[in-house]
Coordinates of C-alpha atoms and ligand atoms in Angstrom, one line a residue:
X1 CA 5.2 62.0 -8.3
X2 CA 7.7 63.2 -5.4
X3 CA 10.8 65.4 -6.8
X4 CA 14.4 63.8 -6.2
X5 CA 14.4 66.8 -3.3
X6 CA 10.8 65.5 -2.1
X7 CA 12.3 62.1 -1.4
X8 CA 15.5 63.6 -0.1
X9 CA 13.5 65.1 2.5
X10 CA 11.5 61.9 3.6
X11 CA 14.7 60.6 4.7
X12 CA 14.7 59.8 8.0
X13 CA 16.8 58.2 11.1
X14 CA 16.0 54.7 12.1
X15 CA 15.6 54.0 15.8
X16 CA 19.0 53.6 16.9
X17 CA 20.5 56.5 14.6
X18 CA 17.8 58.8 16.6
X19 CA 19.0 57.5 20.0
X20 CA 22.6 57.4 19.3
X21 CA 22.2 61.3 17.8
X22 CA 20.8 62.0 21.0
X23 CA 24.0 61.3 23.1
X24 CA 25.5 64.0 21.9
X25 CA 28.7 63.5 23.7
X26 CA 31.1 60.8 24.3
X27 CA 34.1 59.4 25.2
X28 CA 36.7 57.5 23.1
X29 CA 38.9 55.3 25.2
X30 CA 42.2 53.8 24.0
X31 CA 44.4 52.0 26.0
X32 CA 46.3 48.9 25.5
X33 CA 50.0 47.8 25.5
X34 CA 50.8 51.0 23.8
X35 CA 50.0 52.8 27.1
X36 CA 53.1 50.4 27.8
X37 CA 55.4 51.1 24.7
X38 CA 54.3 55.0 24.1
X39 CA 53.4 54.0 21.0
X40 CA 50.8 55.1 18.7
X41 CA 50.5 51.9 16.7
X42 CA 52.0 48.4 18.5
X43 CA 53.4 46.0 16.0
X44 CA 51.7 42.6 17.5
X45 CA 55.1 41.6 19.1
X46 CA 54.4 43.1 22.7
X47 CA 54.7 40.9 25.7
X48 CA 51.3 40.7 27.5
X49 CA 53.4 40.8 30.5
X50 CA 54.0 44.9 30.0
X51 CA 50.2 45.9 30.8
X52 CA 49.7 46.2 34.5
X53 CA 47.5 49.4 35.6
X54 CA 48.1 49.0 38.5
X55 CA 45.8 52.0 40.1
X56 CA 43.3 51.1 37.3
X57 CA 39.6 52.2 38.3
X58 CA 37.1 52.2 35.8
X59 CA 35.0 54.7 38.1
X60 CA 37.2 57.4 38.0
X61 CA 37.5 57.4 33.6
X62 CA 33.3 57.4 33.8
X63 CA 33.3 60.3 36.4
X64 CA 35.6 62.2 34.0
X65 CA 32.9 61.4 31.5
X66 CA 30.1 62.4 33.6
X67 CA 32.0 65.3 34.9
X68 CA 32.2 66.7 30.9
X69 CA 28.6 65.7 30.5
X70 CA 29.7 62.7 28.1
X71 CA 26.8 60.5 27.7
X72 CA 28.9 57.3 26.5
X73 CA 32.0 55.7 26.5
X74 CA 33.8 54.0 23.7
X75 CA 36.5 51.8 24.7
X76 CA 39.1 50.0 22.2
X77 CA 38.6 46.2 23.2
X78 CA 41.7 45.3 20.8
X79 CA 43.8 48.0 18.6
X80 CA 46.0 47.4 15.8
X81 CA 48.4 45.3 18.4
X82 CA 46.3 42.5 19.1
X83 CA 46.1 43.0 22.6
X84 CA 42.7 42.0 24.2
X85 CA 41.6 44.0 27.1
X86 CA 39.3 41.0 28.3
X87 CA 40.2 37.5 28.5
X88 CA 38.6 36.1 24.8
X89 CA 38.6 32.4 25.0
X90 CA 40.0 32.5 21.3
X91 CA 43.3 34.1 21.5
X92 CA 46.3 34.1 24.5
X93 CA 47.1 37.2 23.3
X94 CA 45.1 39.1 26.4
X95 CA 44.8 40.2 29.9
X96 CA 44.5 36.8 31.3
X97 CA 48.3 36.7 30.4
X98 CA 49.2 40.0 32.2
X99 CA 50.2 40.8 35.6
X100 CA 46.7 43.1 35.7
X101 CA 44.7 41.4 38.6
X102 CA 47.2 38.3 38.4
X103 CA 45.5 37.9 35.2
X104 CA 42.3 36.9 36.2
X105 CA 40.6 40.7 35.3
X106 CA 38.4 41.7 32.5
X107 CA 38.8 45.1 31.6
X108 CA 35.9 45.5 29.5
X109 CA 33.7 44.2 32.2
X110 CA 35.1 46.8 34.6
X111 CA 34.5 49.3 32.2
X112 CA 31.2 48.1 31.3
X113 CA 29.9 47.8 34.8
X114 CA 31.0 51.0 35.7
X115 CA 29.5 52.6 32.8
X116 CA 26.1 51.0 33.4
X117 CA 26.5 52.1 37.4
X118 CA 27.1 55.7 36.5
X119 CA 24.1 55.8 34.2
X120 CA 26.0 56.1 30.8
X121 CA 25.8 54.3 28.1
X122 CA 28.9 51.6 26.8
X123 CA 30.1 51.2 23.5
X124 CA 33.3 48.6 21.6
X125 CA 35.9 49.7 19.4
X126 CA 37.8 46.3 18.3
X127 CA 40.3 47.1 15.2
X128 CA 39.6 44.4 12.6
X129 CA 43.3 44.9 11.6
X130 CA 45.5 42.8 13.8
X131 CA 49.3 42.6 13.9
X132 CA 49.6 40.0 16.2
X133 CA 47.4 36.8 15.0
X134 CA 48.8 34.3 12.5
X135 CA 45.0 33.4 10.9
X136 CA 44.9 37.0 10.0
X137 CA 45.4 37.1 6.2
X138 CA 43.3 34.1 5.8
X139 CA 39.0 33.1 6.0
X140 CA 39.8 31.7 9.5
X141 CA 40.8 35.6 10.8
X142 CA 37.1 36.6 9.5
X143 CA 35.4 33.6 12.2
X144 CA 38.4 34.8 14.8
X145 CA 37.1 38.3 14.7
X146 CA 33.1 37.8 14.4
X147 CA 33.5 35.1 17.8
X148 CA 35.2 37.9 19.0
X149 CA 32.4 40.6 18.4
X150 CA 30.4 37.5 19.9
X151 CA 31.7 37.7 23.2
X152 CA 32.0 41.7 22.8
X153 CA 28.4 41.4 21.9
X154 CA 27.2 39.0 24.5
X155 CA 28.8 39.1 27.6
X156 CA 28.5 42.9 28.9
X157 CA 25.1 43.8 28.9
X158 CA 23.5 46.5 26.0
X159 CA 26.1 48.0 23.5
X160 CA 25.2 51.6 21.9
X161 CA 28.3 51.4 19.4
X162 CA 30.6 49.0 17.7
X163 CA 33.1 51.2 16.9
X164 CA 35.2 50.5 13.3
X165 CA 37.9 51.6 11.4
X166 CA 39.5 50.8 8.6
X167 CA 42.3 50.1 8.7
X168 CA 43.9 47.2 6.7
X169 CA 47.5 46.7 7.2
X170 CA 49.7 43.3 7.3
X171 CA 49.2 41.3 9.6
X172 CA 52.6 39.2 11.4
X173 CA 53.1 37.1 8.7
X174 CA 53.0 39.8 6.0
X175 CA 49.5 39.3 4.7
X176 CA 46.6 41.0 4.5
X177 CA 43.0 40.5 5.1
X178 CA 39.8 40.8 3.1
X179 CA 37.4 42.0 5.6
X180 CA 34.3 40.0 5.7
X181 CA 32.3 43.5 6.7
X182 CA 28.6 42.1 6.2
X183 CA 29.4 39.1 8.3
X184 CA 30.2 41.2 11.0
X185 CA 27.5 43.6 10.6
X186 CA 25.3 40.2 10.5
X187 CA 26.9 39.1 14.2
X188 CA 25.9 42.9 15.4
X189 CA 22.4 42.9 13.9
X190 CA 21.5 39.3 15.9
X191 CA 23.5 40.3 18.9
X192 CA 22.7 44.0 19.5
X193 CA 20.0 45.3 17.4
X194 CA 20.2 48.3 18.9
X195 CA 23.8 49.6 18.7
X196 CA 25.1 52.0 15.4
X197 CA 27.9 50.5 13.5
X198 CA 29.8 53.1 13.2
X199 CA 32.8 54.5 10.6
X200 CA 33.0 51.3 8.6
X201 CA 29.5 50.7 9.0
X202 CA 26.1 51.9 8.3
X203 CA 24.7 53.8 10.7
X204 CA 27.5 56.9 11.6
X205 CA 29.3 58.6 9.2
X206 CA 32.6 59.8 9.5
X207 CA 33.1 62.9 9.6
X208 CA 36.4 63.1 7.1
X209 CA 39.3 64.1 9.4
X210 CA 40.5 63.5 13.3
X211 CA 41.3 67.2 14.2
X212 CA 38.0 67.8 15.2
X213 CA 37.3 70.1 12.3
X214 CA 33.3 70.2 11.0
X215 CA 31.6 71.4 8.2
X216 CA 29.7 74.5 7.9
X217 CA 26.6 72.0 6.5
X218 CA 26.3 68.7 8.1
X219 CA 23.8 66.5 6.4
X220 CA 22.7 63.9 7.2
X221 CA 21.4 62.8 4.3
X222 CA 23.8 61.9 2.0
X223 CA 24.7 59.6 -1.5
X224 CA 24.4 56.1 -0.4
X225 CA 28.1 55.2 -1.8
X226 CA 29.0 56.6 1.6
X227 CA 28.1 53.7 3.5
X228 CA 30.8 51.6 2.2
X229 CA 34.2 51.7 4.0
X230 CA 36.2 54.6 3.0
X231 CA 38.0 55.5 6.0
X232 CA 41.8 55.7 4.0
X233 CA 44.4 57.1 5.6
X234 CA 47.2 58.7 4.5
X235 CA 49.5 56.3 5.8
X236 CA 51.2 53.8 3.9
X237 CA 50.0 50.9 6.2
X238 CA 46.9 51.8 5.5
X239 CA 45.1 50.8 2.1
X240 CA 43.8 52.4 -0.7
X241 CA 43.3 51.0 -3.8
X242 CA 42.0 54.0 -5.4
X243 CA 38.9 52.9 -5.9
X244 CA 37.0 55.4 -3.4
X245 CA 38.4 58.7 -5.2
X246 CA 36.0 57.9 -8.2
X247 CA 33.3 58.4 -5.5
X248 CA 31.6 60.5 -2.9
X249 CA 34.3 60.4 -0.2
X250 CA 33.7 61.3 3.6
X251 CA 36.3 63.8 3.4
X252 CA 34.6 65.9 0.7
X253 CA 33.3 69.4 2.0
X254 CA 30.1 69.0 0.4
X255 CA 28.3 65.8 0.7
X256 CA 24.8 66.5 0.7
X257 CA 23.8 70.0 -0.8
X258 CA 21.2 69.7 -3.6
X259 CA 24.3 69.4 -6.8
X260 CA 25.6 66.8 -4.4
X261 CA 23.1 64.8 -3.9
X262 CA 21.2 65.3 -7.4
X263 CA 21.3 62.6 -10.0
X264 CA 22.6 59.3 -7.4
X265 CA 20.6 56.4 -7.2
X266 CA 20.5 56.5 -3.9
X267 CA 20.0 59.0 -0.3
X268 CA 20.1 57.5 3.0
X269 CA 20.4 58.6 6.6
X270 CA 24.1 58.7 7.4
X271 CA 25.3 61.0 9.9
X272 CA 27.9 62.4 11.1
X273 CA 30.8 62.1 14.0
X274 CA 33.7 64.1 14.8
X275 CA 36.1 62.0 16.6
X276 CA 39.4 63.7 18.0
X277 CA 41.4 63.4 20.7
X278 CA 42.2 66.0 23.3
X279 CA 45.7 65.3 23.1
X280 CA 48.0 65.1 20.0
X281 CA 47.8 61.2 20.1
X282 CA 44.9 58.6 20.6
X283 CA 47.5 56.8 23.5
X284 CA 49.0 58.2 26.5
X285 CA 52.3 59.2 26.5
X286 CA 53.9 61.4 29.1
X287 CA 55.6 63.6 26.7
X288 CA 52.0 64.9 25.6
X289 CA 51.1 66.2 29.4
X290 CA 51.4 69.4 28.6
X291 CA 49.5 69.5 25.1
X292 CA 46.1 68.8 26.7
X293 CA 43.7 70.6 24.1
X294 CA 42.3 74.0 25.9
X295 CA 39.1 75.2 27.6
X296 CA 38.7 77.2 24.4
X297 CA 39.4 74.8 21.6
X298 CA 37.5 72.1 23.4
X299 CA 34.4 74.6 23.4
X300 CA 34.9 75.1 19.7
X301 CA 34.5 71.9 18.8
X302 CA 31.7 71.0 21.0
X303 CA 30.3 73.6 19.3
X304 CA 31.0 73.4 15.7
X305 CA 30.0 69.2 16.1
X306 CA 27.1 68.8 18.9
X307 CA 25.8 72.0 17.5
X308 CA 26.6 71.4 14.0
X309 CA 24.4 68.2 13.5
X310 CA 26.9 65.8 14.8
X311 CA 28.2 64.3 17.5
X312 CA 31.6 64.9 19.7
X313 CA 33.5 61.7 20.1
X314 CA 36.4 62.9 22.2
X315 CA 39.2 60.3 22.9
X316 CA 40.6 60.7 26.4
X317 CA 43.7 58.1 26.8
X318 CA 44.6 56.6 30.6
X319 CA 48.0 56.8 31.3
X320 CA 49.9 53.9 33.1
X321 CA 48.8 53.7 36.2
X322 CA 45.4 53.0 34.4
X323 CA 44.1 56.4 35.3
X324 CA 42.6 59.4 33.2
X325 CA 46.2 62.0 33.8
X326 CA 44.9 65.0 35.8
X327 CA 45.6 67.4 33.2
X328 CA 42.9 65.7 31.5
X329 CA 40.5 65.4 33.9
X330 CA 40.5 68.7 35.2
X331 CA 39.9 70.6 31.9
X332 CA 37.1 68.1 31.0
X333 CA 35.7 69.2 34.7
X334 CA 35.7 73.0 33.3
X335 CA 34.7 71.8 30.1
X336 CA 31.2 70.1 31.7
X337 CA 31.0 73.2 33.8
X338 CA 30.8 75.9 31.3
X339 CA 28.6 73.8 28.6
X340 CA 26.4 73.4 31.9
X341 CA 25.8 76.8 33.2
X342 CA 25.8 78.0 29.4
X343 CA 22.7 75.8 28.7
X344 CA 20.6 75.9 32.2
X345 CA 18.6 78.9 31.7
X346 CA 16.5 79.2 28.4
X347 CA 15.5 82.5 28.1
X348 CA 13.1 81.5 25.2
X349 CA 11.3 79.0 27.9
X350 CA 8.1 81.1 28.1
X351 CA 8.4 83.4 24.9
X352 CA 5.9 83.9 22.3
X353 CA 5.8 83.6 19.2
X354 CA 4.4 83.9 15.4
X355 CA 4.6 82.6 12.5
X356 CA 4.0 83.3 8.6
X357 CA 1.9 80.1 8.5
X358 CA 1.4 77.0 10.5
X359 CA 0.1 73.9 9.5
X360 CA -2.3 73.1 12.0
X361 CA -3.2 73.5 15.7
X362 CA -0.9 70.6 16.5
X363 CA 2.1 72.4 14.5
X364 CA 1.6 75.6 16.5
X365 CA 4.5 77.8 16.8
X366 CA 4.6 77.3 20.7
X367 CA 6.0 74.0 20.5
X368 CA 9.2 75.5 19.9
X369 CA 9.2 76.6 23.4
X370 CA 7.3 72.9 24.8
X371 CA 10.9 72.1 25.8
X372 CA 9.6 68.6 23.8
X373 CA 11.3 67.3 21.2
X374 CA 8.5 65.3 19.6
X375 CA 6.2 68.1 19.1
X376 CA 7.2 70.3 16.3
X377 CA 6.0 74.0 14.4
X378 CA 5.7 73.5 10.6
X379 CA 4.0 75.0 7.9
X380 CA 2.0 73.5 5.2
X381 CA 3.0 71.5 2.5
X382 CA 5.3 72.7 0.4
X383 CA 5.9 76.0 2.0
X384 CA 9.9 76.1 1.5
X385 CA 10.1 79.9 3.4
X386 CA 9.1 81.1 6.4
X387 CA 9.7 83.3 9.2
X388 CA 8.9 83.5 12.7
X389 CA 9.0 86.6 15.3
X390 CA 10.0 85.6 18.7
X391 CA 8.8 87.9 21.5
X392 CA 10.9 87.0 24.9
X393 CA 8.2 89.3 27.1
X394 CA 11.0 90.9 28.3
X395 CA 14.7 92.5 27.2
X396 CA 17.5 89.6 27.5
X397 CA 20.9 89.8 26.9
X398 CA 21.8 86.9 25.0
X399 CA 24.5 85.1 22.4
X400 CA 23.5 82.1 22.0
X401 CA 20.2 80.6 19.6
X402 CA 19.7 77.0 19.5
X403 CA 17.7 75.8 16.9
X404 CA 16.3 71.9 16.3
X405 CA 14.6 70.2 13.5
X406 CA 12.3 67.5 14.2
X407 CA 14.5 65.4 12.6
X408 CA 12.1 61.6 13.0
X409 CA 10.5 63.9 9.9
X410 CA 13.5 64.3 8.2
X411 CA 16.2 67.0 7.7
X412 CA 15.2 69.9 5.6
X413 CA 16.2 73.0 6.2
X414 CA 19.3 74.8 4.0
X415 CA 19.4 78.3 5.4
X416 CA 18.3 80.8 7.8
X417 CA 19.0 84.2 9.2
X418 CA 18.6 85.5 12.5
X419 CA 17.6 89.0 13.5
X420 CA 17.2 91.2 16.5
X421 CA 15.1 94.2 17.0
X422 CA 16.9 97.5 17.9
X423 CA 14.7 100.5 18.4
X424 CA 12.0 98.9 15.6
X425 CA 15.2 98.0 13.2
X426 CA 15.4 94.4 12.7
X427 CA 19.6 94.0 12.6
X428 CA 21.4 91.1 11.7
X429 CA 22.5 88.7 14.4
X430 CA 23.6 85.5 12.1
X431 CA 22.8 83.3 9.0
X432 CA 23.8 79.9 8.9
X433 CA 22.9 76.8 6.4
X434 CA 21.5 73.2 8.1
X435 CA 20.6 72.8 11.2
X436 CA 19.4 69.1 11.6
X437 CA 19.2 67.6 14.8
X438 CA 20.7 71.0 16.3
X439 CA 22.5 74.1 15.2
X440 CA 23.6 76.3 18.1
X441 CA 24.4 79.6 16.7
X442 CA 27.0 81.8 18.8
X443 CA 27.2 85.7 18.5
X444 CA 28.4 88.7 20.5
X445 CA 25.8 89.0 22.8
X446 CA 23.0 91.3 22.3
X447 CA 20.1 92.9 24.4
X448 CA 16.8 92.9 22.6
X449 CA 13.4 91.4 23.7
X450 CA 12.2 90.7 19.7
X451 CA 14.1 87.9 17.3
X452 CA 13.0 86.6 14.1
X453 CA 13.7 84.0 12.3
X454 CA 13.5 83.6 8.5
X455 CA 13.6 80.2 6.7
X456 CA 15.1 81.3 3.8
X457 CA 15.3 78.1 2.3
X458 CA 14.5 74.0 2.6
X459 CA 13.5 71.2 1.5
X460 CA 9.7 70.7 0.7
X461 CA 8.6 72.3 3.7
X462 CA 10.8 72.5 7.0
X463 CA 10.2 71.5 10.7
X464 CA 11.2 73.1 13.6
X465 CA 11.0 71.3 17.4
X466 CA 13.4 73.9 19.6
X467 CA 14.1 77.7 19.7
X468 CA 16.4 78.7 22.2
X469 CA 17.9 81.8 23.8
X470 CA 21.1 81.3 26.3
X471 CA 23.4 83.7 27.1
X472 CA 27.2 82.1 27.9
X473 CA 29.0 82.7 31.5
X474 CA 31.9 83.9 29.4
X475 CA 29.5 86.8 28.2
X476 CA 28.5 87.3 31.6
X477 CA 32.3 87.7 33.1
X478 CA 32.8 90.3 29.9
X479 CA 30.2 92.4 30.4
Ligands
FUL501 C1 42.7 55.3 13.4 C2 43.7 54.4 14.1 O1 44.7 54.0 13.2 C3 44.2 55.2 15.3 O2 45.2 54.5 16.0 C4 43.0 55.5 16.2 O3 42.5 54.3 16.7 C5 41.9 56.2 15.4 C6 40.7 56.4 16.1 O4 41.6 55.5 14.2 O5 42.3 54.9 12.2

C-alpha cells in the first residue's frame, strides 16, 4: 500500500495544465466602457455610444506582449458592466452599438487574429457577473452566459484560457445569480478541450491576492476543496456566505505542506497564478500614468511567480485611444530585455556532474544539462535525499541557479540547499523549499567553478529535469 505522501507525489498535471504552466508569462487585458468612465467597476448603465478607440490596433498591445516575452494574452470579452467587446448576437449591449468601426468591428477578433499572427497564444476573460442584463438573477442569465462562452468558444480559433472570477454582485434589477458553474465548464470541455478554466475553475489556482505577492512554497498539489470557487473579495458587492472560511482557502499561506495536505480525502493538481496589474487599477485611467510598477518590482515578481512554480499574469490596461500608454510599453520593453539577456547564456550548458545515486542510465545526472525538459536525473525508489556536485569546467561568476522538476512525474521536492566551493570549503549560496515546475534562486553573485546541490528533503523520491547557472546584466553593470 502507497502512503498518503506516496500518492501525493503521483499527482500529476493533465495535458493542458502542463502546456498552460509552460507559458510562463502573460498578459491580462481589460478594457471596456470603463476605459470611457475611469472607472474600476461600470454599473451596467453606460451608453455603448462612449467606446470609440479610435487609434485601436490590436498589433501594437501583442508587440508589447512579445516585447516583455509574454507568451499569451488574456482579454476581458465582458466585465462586470455588461459591455461586449464583440458583436454577440444575444445581447445589444456591445460594439455593434458603438461608434468603434461604425459599429460593424469585433474586438475580440482583432485581438484574436493578431495574437495568432504574432505567434502567441489567446485566452477569454468574460465576468459571469453582469450589471447590465435584466435575465440576470434568473435560469435564463445561466443559457445567456453559456451561448455567450459559445460564441467565445467558437468563433476565434483555439483558446488557452477562459478566464473567471467570482464575482457575484446584483445585477440591474437588484438580484442576484446562482451561477450554473459546471454548465459552463460543460460548454468549455465540448468547445475547447484544450484551454485551463482558470480562478473559478479547475485547472489554475489562484494564487490568493492581486498584488502580485507569492508564497515561499507553491504547490501544486493541493486539498481538492480548492477547486470550488472561492475567489471572495473583500468588497461588499462581492459575496461571501461564509461558507469557504470552514475550508482550505486560496489565500492561506500554506496549502500544500505535508500537515496541510494530511488527512483530506482528496489531492489534485491545482496550480497556481499570480495575476496583478502593473498599475494601481485593472482599467486605464490617466491619473495612474505615472504609477506604472518599476523595472525593479516588475523583476521581483517575475521572479518570485515564474520562478516560484507559477505563472505571471500581468494586466496591462489600453488607454482611450485604444492603445497600450507608453509608460507601459516602454518598461515592459526593458522588462523583456533584462529577463532576456539574464537567461541567454547557461553557464551549466556543458557542466558535469555527480550524483549520490541515480536510478538508471536513462536517469543519468547529465540530463540536467540536455537543455530537455522530458528527460530527467532521479534516484531510485524511495531515496527522499540526495546531493549532486556540479563541476562548470571552468570558474563562472554567477547569481542565478535555475532548478526544474520533471513535473509530468509529479512535484516532489520540499527543500534544498545550494553550495559553492571556495578554496575546498563548500559555503552556503541559498536554501529554498519547492521548486516544481521551476525555482530560480537569486544571490549575490559568486565566482566558483564547483556547486552542489543537496536534496534535503521530498516526497518519495524527487526528479530533477534542469540545472542552471546565469549570471544577471545587473551583476555585470556592478561588478
Ligand atoms: C476582480 C474584478 O472585480 C476586477 O475588476 C478585475 O477584473 C480582477 C482581475 O478580478 O475580481
Amino acid at each position: 500500500m502507497n502512503s498518503p505522501i506516496q500518492n501525493a507525489a503521483r499527482i500529476v498535471p493533465s495535458a493542458r495544465q502542463l502546456a498552460w504552466q509552460e507559458l510562463e508569462f502573460y498578459s491580462f487585458i481589460h478594457f471596456g466602457v470603463n476605459t470611457y468612465t475611469d472607472k474600476e467597476w461600470g454599473l451596467g448603465d453606460e451608453d455603448p455610444t462612449i467606446f470609440n478607440p479610435v487609434e485601436f490596433d490590436a498589433k501594437q498591445w501583442v508587440d508589447v506582449c512579445k516585447s516583455a516575452g509574454m507568451k499569451g494574452l488574456i482579454l476581458t470579452c465582458k466585465h462586470h458592466d455588461g459591455f461586449c467587446l464583440w458583436p454577440s448576437a444575444f445581447t445589444e449591449h456591445s460594439v455593434k452599438n458603438s461608434p468603434w468601426r461604425g459599429g460593424n468591428g469585433d474586438l475580440v477578433k482583432e485581438v484574436a487574429d493578431a495574437c495568432r499572427e504574432g505567434g502567441i497564444r489567446f485566452g477569454v476573460y468574460l465576468s459571469p457577473w453582469d450589471r447590465h442584463d435584466q435575465r440576470y438573477g434568473s435560469s435564463s442569465y445561466n443559457d445567456y452566459f453559456k451561448d455567450q462562452l459559445r460564441e467565445l468558444l467558437t468563433q476565434y480559433g483555439d483558446i488557452f484560457c477562459v478566464w473567471f472570477d467570482g464575482a457575484c454582485g446584483e445585477g440591474p434589477n437588484g438580484l442576484k445569480q446562482v451561477y450554473d458553474w459546471d454548465g459552463y465548464y460543460e460548454v468549455i470541455r465540448e468547445c475547447q478541450p484544450n484551454a485551463v478554466i482558470s480562478v473559478c475553475g479547475p485547472d489554475v489556482r489562484w494564487c490568493g491576492n492581486e498584488a502580485g505577492h507569492t508564497r515561499e512554497s507553491e504547490w501544486s498539489v493541493v486539498p481538492a476543496e480548492l477547486q470550488d470557487c472561492e475567489k471572495i473579495q473583500e468588497n461588499s458587492q462581492h459575496v461571501d456566505d461564509g461558507e469557504f472560511s470552514k475550508r482550505a482557502n486560496s489565500r492561506d499561506e500554506n496549502l500544500g505542506s505535508r500537515d496541510a495536505i494530511a488527512g483530506k480525502d482528496k489531492l489534485i493538481w491545482y496550480p497556481a497564478e499570480v495575476n496583478t496589474s502593473i498599475r494601481p487599477g485593472w482599467f486605464y485611467h490617466a491619473s495612474e500614468d505615472e504609477q506604472v510598477r518599476s523595472l525593479e518590482e516588475l523583476l521581483n515578481i517575475y521572479y518570485k511567480s515564474v520562478g516560484g512554480n507559477a505563472t505571471f499574469l500581468l494586466n496591462l490596461p489600453p488607454d482611450m485611444r485604444g492603445l497600450i500608454h507608453e509608460n507601459d510599453a516602454r518598461r515592459m520593453a526593458e522588462l523583456g530585455q533584462t529577463i532576456r539577456s539574464t537567461f541567454q547564456h547557461n553557464l551549466a550548458s556543458n557542466a558535469h556532474a555527480s550524483a549520490t545515486e541515480v536510478l538508471n542510465e536513462n536517469h543519468a545526472v547529465d540530463r540536467l544539462f540536455d537543455g530537455n525538459k522530458d528527460t530527467f536525473w532521479c534516484p531510485r525508489e524511495g531515496t527522499e535525499h540526495a546531493s549532486i556536485e556540479i563541476d562548470l569546467k571552468e570558474e563562472q561568476t554567477f547569481d542565478t541557479i535555475v532548478l526544474k522538476e520533471q513535473v509530468l512525474s509529479g512535484q516532489r521536492i520540499e527543500k534544498v540547499r545550494l553550495e559553492y566551493l571556495d578554496q575546498g570549503i563548500w559555503k552556503p549560496l541559498i536554501e529554498c523549499t519547492t521548486i516544481g515546475y521551476k525555482r530560480i534562486c537569486r544571490f549575490t553573485p559568486v565566482s566558483a567553478r564547483h556547486i552542489r546541490l543537496t536534496i534535503e528533503e521530498s516526497r518519495w523520491f524527487p526528479t530533477l529535469s534542469a540545472f542552471e547557472v546565469y549570471l544577471s546584466p545587473r551583476s555585470v553593470t556592478a561588478s
